[in-house]
Short mmCIF file of C-alpha atoms in Angstrom, two decimals:
data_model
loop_
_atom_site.label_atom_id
_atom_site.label_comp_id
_atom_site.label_asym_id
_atom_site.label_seq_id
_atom_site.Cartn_x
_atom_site.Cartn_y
_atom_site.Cartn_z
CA UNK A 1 -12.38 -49.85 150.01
CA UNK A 2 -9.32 -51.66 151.51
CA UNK A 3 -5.76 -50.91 149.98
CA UNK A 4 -6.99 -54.65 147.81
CA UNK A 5 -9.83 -56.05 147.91
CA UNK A 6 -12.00 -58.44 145.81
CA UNK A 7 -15.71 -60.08 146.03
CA UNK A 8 -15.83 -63.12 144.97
CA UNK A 9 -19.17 -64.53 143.80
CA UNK A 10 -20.61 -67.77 143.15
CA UNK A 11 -23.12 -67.86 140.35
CA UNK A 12 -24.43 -71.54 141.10
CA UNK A 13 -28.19 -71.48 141.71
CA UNK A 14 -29.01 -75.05 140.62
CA UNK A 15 -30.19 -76.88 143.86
CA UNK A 16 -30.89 -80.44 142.24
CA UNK A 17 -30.87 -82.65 144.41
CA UNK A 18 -29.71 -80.40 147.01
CA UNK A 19 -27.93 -77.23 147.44
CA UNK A 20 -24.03 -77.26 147.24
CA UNK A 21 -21.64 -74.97 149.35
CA UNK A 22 -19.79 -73.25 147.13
CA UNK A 23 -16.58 -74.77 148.38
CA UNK A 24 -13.94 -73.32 145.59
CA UNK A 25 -14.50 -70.15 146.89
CA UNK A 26 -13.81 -70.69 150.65
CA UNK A 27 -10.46 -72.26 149.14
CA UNK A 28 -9.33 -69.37 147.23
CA UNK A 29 -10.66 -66.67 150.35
CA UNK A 30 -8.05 -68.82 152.52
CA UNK A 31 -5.12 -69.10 149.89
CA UNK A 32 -5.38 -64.89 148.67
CA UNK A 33 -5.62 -64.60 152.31
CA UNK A 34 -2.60 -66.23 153.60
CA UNK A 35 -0.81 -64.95 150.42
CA UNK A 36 -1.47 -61.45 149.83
CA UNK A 37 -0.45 -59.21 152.57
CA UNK A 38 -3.78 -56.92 153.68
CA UNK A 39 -5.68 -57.72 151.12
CA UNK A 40 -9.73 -57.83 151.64
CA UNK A 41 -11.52 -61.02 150.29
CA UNK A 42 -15.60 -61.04 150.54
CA UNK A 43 -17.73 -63.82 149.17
CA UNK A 44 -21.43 -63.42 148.08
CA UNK A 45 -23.47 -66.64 147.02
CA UNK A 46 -26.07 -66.40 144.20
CA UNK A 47 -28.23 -69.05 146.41
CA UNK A 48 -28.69 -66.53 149.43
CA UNK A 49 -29.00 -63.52 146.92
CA UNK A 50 -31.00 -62.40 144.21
CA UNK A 51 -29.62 -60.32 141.68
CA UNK A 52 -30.90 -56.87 143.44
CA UNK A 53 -28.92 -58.04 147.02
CA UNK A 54 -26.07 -59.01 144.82
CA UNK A 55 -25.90 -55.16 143.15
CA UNK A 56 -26.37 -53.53 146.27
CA UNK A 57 -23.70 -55.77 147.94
CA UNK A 58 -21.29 -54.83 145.37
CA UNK A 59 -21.56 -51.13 145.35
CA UNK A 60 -21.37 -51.44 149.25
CA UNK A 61 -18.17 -53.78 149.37
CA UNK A 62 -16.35 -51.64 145.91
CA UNK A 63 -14.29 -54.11 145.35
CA UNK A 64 -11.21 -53.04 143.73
CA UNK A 65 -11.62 -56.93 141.75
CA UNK A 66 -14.92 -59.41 141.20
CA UNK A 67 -14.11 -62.80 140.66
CA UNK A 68 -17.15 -65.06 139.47
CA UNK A 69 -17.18 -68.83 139.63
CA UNK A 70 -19.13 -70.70 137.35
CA UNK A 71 -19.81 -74.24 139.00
CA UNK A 72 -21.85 -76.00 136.33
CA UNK A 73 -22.89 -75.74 132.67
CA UNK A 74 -26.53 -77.03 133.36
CA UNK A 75 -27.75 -80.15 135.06
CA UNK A 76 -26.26 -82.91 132.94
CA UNK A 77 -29.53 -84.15 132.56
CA UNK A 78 -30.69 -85.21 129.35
CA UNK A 79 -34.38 -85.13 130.30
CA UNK A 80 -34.26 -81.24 130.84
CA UNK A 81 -31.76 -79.46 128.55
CA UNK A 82 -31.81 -76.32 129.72
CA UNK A 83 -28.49 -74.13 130.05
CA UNK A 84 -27.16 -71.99 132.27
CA UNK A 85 -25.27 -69.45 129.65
CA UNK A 86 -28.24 -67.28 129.79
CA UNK A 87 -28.37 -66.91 133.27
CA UNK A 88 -24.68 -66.34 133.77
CA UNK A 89 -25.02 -63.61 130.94
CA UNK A 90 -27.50 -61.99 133.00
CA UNK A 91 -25.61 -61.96 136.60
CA UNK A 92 -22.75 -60.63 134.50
CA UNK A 93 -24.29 -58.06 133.43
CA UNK A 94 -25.80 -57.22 137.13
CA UNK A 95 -22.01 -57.30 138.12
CA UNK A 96 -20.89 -54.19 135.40
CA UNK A 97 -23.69 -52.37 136.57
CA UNK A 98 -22.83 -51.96 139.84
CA UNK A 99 -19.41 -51.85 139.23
CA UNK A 100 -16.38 -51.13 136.88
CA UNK A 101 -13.87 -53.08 138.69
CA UNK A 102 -12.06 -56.34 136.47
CA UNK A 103 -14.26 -59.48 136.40
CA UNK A 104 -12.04 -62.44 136.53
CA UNK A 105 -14.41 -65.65 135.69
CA UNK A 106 -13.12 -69.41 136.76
CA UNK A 107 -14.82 -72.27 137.76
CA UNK A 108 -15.45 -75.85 136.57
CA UNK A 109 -18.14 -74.89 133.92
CA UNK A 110 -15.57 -72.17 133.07
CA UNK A 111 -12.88 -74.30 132.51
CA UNK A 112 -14.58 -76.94 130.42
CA UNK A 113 -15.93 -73.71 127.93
CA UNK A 114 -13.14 -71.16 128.29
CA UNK A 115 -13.15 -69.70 124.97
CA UNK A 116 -16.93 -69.32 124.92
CA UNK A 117 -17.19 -68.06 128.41
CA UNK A 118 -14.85 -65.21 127.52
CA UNK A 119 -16.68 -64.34 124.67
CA UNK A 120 -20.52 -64.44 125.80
CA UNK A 121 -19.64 -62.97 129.30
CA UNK A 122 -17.25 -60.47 128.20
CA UNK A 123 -14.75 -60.82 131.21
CA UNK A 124 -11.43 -59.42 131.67
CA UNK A 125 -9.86 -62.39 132.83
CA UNK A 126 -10.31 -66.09 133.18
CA UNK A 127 -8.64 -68.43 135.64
CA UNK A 128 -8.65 -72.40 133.91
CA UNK A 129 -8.73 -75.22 135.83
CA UNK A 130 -7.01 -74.87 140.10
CA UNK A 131 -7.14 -70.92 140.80
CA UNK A 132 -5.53 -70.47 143.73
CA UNK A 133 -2.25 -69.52 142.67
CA UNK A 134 -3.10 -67.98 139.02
CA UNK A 135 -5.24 -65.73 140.63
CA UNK A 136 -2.96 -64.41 143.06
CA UNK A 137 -0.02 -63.36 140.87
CA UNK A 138 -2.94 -61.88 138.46
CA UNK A 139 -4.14 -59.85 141.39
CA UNK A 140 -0.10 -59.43 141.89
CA UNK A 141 0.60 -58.11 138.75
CA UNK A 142 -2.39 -55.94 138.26
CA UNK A 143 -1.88 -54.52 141.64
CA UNK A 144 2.20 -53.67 140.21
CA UNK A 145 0.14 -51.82 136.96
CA UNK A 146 1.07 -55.00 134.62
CA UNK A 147 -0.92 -54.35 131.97
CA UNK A 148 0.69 -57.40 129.37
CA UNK A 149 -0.50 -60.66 131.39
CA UNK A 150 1.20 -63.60 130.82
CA UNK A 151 0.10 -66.09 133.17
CA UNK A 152 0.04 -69.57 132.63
CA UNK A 153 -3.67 -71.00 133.11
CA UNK A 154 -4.82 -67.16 132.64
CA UNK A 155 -7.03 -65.74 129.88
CA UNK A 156 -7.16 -62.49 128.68
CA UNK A 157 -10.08 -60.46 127.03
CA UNK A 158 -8.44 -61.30 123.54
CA UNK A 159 -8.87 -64.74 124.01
CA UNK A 160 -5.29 -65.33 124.71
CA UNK A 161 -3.66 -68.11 127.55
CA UNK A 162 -0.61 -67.55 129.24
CA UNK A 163 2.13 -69.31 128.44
CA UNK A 164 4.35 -71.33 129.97
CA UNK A 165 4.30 -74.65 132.52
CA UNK A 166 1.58 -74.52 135.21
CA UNK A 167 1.98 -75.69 138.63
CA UNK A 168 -0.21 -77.22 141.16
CA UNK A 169 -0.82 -76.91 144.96
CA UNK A 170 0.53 -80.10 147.00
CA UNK A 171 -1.77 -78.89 149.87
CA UNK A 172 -3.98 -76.15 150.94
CA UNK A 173 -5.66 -75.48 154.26
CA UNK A 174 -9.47 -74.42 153.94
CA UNK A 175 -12.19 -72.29 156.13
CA UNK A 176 -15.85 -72.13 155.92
CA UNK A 177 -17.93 -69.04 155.32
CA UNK A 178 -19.77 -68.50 158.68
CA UNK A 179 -22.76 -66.54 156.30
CA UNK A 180 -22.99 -69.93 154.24
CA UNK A 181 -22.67 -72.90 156.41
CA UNK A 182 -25.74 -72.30 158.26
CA UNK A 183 -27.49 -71.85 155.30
CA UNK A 184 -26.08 -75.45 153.50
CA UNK A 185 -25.99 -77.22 156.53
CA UNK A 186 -29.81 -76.81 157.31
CA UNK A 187 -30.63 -77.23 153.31
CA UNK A 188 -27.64 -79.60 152.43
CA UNK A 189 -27.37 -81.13 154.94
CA UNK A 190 -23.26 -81.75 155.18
CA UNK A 191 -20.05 -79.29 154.13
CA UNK A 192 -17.66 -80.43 151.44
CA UNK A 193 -14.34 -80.87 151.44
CA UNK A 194 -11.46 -82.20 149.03
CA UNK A 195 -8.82 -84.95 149.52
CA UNK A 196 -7.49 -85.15 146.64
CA UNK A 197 -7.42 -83.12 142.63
CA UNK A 198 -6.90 -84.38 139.63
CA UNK A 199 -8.15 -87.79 137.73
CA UNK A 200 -5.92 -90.37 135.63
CA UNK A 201 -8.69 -92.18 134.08
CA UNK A 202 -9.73 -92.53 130.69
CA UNK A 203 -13.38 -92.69 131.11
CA UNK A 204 -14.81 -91.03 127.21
CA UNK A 205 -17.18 -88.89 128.49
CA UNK A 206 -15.06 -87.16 131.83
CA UNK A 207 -14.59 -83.71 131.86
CA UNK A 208 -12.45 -83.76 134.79
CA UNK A 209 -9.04 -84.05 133.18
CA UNK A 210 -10.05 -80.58 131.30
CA UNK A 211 -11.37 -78.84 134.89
CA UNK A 212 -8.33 -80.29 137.31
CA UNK A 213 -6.11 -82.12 135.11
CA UNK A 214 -4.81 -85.83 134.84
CA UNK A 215 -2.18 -85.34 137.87
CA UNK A 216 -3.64 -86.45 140.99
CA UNK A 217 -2.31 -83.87 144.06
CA UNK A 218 -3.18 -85.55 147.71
CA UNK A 219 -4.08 -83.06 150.21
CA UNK A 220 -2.39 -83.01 153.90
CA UNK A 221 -4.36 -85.34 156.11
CA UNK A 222 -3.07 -83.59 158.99
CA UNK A 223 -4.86 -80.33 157.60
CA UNK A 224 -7.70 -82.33 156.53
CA UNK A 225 -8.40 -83.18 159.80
CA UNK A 226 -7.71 -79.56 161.04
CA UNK A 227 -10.34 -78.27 158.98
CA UNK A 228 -12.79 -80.80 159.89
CA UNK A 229 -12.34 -80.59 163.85
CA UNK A 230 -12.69 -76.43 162.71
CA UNK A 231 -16.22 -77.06 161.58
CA UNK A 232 -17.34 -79.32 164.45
CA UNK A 233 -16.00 -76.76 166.98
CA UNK A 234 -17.17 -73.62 165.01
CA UNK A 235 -20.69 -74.95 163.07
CA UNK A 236 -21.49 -78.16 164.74
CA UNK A 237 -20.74 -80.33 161.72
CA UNK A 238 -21.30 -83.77 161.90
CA UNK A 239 -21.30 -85.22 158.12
CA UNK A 240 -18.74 -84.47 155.27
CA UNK A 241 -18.71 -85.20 151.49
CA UNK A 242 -15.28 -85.54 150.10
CA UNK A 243 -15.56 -84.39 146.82
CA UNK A 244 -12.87 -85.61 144.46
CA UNK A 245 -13.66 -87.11 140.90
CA UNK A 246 -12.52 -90.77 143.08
CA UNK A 247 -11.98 -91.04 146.57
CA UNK A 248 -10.12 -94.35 145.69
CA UNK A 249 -7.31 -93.44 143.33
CA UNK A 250 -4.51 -93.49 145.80
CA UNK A 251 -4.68 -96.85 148.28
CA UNK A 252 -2.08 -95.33 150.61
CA UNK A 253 -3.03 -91.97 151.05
CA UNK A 254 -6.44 -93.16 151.73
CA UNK A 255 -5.30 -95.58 154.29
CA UNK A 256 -3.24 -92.85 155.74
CA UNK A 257 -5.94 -90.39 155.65
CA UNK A 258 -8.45 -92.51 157.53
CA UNK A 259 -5.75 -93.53 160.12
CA UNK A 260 -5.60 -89.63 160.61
CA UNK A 261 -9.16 -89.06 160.90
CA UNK A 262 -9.32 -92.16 163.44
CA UNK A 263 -6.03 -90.37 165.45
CA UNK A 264 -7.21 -86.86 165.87
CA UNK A 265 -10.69 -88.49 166.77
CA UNK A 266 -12.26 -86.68 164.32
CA UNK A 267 -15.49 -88.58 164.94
CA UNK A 268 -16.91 -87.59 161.58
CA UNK A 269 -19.46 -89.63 159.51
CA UNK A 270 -18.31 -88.84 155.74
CA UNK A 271 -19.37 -89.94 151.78
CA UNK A 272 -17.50 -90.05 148.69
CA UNK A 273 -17.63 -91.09 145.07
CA UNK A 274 -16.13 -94.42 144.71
CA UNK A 275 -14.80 -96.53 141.68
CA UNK A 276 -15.66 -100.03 142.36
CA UNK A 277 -12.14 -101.07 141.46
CA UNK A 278 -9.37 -101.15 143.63
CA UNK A 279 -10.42 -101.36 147.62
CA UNK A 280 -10.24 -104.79 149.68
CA UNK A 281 -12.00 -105.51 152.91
CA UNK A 282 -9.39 -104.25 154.73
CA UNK A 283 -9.54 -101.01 153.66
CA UNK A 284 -13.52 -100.79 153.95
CA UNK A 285 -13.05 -101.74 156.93
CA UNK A 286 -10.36 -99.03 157.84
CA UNK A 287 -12.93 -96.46 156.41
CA UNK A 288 -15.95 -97.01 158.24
CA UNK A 289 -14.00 -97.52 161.59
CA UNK A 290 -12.82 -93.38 160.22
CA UNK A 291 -16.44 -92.72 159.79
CA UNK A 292 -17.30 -93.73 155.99
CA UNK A 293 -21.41 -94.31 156.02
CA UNK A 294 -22.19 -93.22 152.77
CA UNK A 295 -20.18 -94.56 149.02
CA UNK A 296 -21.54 -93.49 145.70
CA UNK A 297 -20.10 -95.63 143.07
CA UNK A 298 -19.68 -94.31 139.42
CA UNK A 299 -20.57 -97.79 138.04
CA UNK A 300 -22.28 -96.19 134.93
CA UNK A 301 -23.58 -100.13 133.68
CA UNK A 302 -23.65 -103.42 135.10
CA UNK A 303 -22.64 -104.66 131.42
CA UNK A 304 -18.95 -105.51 131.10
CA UNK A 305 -19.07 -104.63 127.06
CA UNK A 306 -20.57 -101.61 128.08
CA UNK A 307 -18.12 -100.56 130.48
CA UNK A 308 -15.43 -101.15 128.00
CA UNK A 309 -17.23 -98.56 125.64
CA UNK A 310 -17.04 -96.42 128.32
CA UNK A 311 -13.62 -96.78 128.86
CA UNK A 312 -13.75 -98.35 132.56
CA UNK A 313 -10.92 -100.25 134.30
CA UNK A 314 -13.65 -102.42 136.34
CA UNK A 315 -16.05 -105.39 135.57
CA UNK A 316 -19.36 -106.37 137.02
CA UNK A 317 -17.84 -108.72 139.09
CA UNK A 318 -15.75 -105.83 140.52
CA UNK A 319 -19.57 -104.28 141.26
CA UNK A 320 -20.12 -106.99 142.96
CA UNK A 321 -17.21 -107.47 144.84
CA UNK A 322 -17.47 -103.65 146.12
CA UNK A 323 -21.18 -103.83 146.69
CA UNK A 324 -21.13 -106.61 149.49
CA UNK A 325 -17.70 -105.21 150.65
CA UNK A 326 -19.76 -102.37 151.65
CA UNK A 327 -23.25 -104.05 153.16
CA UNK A 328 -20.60 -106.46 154.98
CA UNK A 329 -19.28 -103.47 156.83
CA UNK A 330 -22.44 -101.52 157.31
CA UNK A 331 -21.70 -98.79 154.63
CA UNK A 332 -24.78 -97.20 152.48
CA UNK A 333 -24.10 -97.37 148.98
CA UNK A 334 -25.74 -96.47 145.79
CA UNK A 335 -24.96 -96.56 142.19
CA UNK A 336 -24.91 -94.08 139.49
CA UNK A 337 -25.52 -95.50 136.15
CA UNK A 338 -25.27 -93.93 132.57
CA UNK A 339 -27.99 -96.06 129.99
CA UNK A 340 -27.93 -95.68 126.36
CA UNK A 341 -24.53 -93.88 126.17
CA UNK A 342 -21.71 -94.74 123.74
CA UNK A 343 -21.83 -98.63 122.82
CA UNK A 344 -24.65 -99.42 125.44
CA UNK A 345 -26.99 -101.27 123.00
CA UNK A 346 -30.50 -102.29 123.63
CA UNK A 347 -29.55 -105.96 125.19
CA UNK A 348 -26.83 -104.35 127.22
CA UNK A 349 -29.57 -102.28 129.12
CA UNK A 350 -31.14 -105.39 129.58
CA UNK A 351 -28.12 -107.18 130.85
CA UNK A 352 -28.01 -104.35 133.29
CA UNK A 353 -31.18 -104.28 134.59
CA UNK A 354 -31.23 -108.10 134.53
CA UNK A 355 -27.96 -107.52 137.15
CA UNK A 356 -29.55 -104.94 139.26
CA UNK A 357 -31.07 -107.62 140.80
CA UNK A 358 -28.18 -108.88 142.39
CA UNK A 359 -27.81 -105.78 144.32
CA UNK A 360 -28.98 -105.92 147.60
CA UNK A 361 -30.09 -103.20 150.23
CA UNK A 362 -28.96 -100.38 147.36
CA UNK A 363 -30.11 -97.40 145.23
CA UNK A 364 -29.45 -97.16 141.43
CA UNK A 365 -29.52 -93.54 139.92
CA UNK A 366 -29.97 -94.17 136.43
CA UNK A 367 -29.30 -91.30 133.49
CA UNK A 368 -30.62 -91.60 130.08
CA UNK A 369 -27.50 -91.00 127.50
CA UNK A 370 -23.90 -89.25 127.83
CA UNK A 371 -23.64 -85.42 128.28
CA UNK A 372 -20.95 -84.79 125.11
CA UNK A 373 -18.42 -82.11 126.37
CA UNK A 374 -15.22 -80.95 124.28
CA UNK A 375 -12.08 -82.45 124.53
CA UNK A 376 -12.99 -85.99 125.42
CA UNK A 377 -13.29 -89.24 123.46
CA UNK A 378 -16.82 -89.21 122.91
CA UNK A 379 -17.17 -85.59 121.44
CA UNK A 380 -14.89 -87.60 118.82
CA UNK A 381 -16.76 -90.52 118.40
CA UNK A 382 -20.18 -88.58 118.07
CA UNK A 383 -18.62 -85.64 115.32
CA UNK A 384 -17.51 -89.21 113.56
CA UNK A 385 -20.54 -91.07 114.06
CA UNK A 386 -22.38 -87.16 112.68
CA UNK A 387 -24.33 -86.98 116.20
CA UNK A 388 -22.50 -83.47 116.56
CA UNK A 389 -21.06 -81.29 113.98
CA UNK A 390 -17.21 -81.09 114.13
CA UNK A 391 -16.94 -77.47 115.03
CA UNK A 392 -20.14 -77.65 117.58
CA UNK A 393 -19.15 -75.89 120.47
CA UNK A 394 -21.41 -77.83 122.63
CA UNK A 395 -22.29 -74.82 124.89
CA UNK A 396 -26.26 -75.80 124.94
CA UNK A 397 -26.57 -79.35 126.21
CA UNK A 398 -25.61 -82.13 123.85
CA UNK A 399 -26.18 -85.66 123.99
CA UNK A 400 -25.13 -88.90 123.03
CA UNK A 401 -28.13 -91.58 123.28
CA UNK A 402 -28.01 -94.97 121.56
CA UNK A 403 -30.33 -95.33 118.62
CA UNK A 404 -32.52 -98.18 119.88
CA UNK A 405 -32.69 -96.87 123.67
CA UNK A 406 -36.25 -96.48 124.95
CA UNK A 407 -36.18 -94.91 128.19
CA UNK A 408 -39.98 -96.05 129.15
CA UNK A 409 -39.00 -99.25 127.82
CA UNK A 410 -36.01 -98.80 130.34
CA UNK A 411 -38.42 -97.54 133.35
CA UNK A 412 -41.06 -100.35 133.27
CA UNK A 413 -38.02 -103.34 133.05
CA UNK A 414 -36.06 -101.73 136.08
CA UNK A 415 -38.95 -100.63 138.05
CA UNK A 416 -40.22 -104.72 137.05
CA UNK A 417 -37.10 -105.71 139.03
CA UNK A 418 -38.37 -104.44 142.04
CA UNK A 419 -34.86 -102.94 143.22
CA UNK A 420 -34.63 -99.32 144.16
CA UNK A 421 -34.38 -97.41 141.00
CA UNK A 422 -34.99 -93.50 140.93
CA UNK A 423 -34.99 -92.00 137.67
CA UNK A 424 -33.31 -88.26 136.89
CA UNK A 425 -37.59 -87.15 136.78
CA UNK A 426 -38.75 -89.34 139.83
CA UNK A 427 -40.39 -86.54 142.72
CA UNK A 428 -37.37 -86.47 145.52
CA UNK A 429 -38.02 -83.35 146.44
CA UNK A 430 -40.85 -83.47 148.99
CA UNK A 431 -39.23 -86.26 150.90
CA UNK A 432 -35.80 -84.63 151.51
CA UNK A 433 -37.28 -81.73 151.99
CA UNK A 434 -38.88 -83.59 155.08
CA UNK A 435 -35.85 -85.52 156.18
CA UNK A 436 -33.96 -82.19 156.08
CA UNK A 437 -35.74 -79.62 157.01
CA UNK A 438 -38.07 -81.20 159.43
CA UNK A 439 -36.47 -83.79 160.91
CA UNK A 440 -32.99 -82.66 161.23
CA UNK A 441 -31.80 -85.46 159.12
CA UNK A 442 -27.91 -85.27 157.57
CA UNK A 443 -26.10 -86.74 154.66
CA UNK A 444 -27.34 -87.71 150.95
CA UNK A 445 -30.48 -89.20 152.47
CA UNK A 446 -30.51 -91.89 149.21
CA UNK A 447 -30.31 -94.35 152.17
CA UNK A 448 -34.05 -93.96 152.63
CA UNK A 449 -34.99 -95.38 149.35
CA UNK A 450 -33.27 -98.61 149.49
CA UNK A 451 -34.75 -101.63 148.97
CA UNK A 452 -33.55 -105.42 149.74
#
């Protein structure tokens, strides 16, 4: 054992629609390791190892710390409800066998559910929200014998947050796991990589302001574009997915990002999740000549009084506008869409699907009803409206589905349209599997099921 050392592991094992590199991970490994003088940081991903590989990797490493990262609650799919607490319960308790050292727990899912992850995981410490720096001065002031933590964004085994004003990272470099990028890059096919944290929206059902907060922090461009040459020299990379809640919140970062990417001839082809609000032709432009081929908009309804409900700053026309923005310039593009949630009546669905047919050369990904998580807007409006009791937790999946929604009703008026629409429990599998896997192919794929 090194004079500090600490596994970190990544519990995520759901692979739907494809399998994502646990990319938190590979930015806390570079932060402890730039940070802490000679201290040891190993990772070990749930996805490559069963629970046996993960026990025996643990008692080989003895780490003198275990950090483990909980990406996702379950599949925010209403059609298959099925948690991941009881998994996570399990891998915890795989991690105290094998080893007595303090499990720190973080995460997204973690830091929607802190409270309840504390208490049904039994962890020494949780990290809420960006990690990087809480969990360094933890490791700091355990390492100095601290025993009284008082860390702000930290959580204790009492159920107790530190105190005091977090703050956030303006920029942080990033390097991928040599173990895991094979592994993603032939099953994934792309690496991820942020721009950008944090999300000033007001959309009811979000729970991105609880995981990274309402202040947006823009990431160097300059490193940005370090890190990605990295991967092409080191892995071969060829396709990126920028993962930030929106790519599009900040207009002149983004501009000056893609100029960078165009400078240090990156020569990168790249996705993102888009709002359909607030880019020009100009910009689309700018961000396919940086490499953009892929844009998944969070349109959620092609209904305007829907959208409202929602609590969306765009219109239909704005879908509409963004939509041939991106065919003009070449750019694939599909839309996510959220039926029967909050205020989407019965002839709202039908304005949508009536719309869809304006889309051209697109994909729609339709869900059936709003996942409810705490702390937002609609876990209000549902404990109002009785859908949820007020002191529901809403650990096992909850849902918020208008009354009169009829989601077979739904499938044979969409599928009627004849427009590209793929339901959450439409087969995928078999034909990615192909693209991927057989013929090499890179990116979301989505492209493939397009129609005119």
């Amino acid at each position: 054992m090194s004079a500090c050392s600490i596994l970190l592991v990544s519990a995520n094992r759901h692979t739907s629609p494809y399998p994502v590199y646990p990319l938190g991970l590979s930015y806390l490994k570079t932060y402890l390791e730039r940070t802490i003088n000679g201290i040891r940081v190993d990772i070990a991903d749930c996805n490559l190892l069963s629970d046996a590989q993960l026990a025996e990797r643990i008692r080989t490493l003895a780490p003198r710390y275990i950090g483990l990262s909980l990406r996702n609650v379950d599949g925010a799919n209403s059609l298959d409800r099925r948690g991941f607490l009881p998994q996570y319960r399990a891998l915890a308790d795989v991690i105290r066998a094998a080893s007595d050292a303090p499990l720190i727990i973080g995460g997204a899912g973690f830091s929607i559910y802190p409270e309840a992850f504390m208490r049904e995981l039994g962890a020494d410490y949780g990290i809420h929200g960006e990690g990087e720096e809480p969990l360094a001065e933890l490791i700091g002031a355990l390492e100095r014998g601290r025993t009284e933590i008082d860390i702000p964004s930290v959580y204790t085994r009492d159920g107790r947050r530190g105190s005091g004003r977090r703050s956030y990272l303006p920029s942080i470099e990033v390097q991928f796991e040599p173990e895991l990028t094979g592994y993603y890059w032939k099953r994934s096919g792309m690496l991820n990589i942020q721009t950008k944290r944090g999300c000033p929206y007001d959309c009811i059902y979000c729970s991105y302001p609880s995981i990274d907060g309402r202040c947006v922090r823009t990431m160097d461009p300059e490193a940005i574009a370090e890190n990605i040459l990295r991967a092409k020299r080191d892995y071969g990379i060829s396709y990126l997915f920028f993962t930030d809640s929106v790519f599009n919140i900040g207009p002149e970062y983004n501009v000056r990002l893609a100029e960078t990417l165009i400078r240090r001839r990156t020569d990168i082809r790249w996705g993102a999740y888009f709002s359909p609000r607030g880019i020009d032709a100009e910009q689309m432009r700018l961000f396919r000549a940086s490499g953009l081929t892929h844009i998944e908009f969070g349109t959620e309804s092609f209904c305007d009084r829907t959208l409202e409900a929602y609590g969306k700053r765009f219109t239909f026309g704005d879908v509409e506008r963004a939509s041939r923005l991106a065919l003009d310039e070449g750019v694939y593009y599909a839309h996510f869409l959220i039926l029967g949630g909050y205020g989407d009546t019965r002839e709202n669905v039908r304005e949508t699907i009536e719309n869809s047919r304006r889309m051209e050369y697109t994909v729609m990904f339709p869900y059936a009803g709003m996942r409810i998580y705490p702390h937002t807007r609609l876990a209000e409006l549902a404990a109002k409206e009785g859908a949820i009791g007020r002191d529901d937790d809403l650990m096992a999946p909850s849902y918020y589905i208008s009354r009169d929604f009829d989601l077979e009703e739904v499938r044979r008026a969409a599928l009627a349209t004849g427009k590209a629409w793929v339901f959450p429990d439409d087969p995928q599998s078999a034909l990615a599997d192909t693209l991927r896997l057989k013929r090499n192919k890179k990116g979301p794929l989505w492209e493939y099921l397009r129609k005119p």
